[in-house]
Coordinates of C-alpha atoms in Angstrom, one line a residue:
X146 CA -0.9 8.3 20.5
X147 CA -1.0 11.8 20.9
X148 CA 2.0 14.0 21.1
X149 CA 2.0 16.9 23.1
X150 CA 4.3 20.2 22.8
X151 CA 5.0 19.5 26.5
X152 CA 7.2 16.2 25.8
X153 CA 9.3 18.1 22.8
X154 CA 11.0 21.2 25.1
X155 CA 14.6 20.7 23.6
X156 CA 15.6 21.2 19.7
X157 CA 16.8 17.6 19.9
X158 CA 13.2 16.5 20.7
X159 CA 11.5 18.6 18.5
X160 CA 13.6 17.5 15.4
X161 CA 13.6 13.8 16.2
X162 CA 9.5 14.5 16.6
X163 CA 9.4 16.1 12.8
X164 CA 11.4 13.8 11.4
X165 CA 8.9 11.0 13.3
X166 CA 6.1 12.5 11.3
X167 CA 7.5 13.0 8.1
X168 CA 8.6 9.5 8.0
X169 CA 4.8 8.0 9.2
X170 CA 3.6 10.7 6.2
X171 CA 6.2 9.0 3.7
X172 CA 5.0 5.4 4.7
X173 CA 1.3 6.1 4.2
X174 CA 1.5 7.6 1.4
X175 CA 3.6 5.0 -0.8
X176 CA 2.8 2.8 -2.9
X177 CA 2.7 -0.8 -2.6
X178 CA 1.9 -3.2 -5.4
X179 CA 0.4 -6.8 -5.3
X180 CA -0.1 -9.3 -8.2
X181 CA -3.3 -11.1 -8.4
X182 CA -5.6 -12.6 -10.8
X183 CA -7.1 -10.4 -12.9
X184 CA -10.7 -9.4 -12.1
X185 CA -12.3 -6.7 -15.0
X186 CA -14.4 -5.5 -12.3
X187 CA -11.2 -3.8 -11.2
X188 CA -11.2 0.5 -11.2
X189 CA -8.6 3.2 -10.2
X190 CA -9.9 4.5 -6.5
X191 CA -12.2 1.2 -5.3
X192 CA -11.0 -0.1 -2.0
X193 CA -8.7 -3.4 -2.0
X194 CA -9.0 -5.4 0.9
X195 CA -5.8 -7.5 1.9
X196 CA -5.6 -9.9 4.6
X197 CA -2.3 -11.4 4.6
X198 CA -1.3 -13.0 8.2
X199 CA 2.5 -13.3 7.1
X200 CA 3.1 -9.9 6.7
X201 CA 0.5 -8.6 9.6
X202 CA -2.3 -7.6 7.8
X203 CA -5.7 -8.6 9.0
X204 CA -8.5 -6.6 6.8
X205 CA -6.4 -4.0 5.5
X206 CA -8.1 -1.6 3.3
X207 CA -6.0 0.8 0.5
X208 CA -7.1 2.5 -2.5
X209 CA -6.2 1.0 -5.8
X210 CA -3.7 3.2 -7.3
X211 CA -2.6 1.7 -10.4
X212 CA -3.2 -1.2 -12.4
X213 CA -1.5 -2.9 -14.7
X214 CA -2.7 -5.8 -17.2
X215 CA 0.2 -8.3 -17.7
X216 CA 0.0 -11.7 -20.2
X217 CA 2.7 -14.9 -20.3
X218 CA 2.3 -17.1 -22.6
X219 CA 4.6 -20.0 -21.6
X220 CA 3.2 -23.7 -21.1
X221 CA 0.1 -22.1 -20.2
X222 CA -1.5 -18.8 -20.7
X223 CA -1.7 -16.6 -17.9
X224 CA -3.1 -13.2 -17.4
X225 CA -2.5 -11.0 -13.8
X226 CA -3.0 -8.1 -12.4
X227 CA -0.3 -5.9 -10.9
X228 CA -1.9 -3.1 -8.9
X229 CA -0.8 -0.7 -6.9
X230 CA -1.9 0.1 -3.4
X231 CA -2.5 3.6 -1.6
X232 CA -3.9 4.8 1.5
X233 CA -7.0 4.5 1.7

């Protein structure tokens, strides 16, 4: 929704409306990671798209951020992907 100057004409307004926006600014620009398997195909700045219905997300799209390669080698040997998710 739009804000206007007209609904912000006390100082009380008009600092709960920056902090509003600074706080939507600091959400989208975070970063969130998610481990998966690892796919090589994989680059710094492709889209990710994350559909998870638990946590609200239906065809979400970020920007890969990071990446980081991780390797267990307990009963079996696994290999994942930890990347990090931006705005996209």
């Amino acid at each position: 929704a739009v804000k206007t100057a007209k609904q912000y004409t006390t100082e009380a307004s008009a600092d709960q409306l920056a902090t509003d926006t600074l706080r939507a600014a600091a959400l989208a620009s975070r970063g969130d990671n998610v481990t998966v398997p690892v796919t090589p195909a994989l680059e710094l700045a492709d889209t990710a798209d994350v559909t998870e219905p638990a946590a609200g997300l239906t065809t979400a799209f970020f920007k890969i951020t990071g990446a980081k390669l991780t390797f267990k080698r307990a009963s079996r040997w696994t290999y994942t992907h930890t990347l990090t998710l931006g705005p996209n």
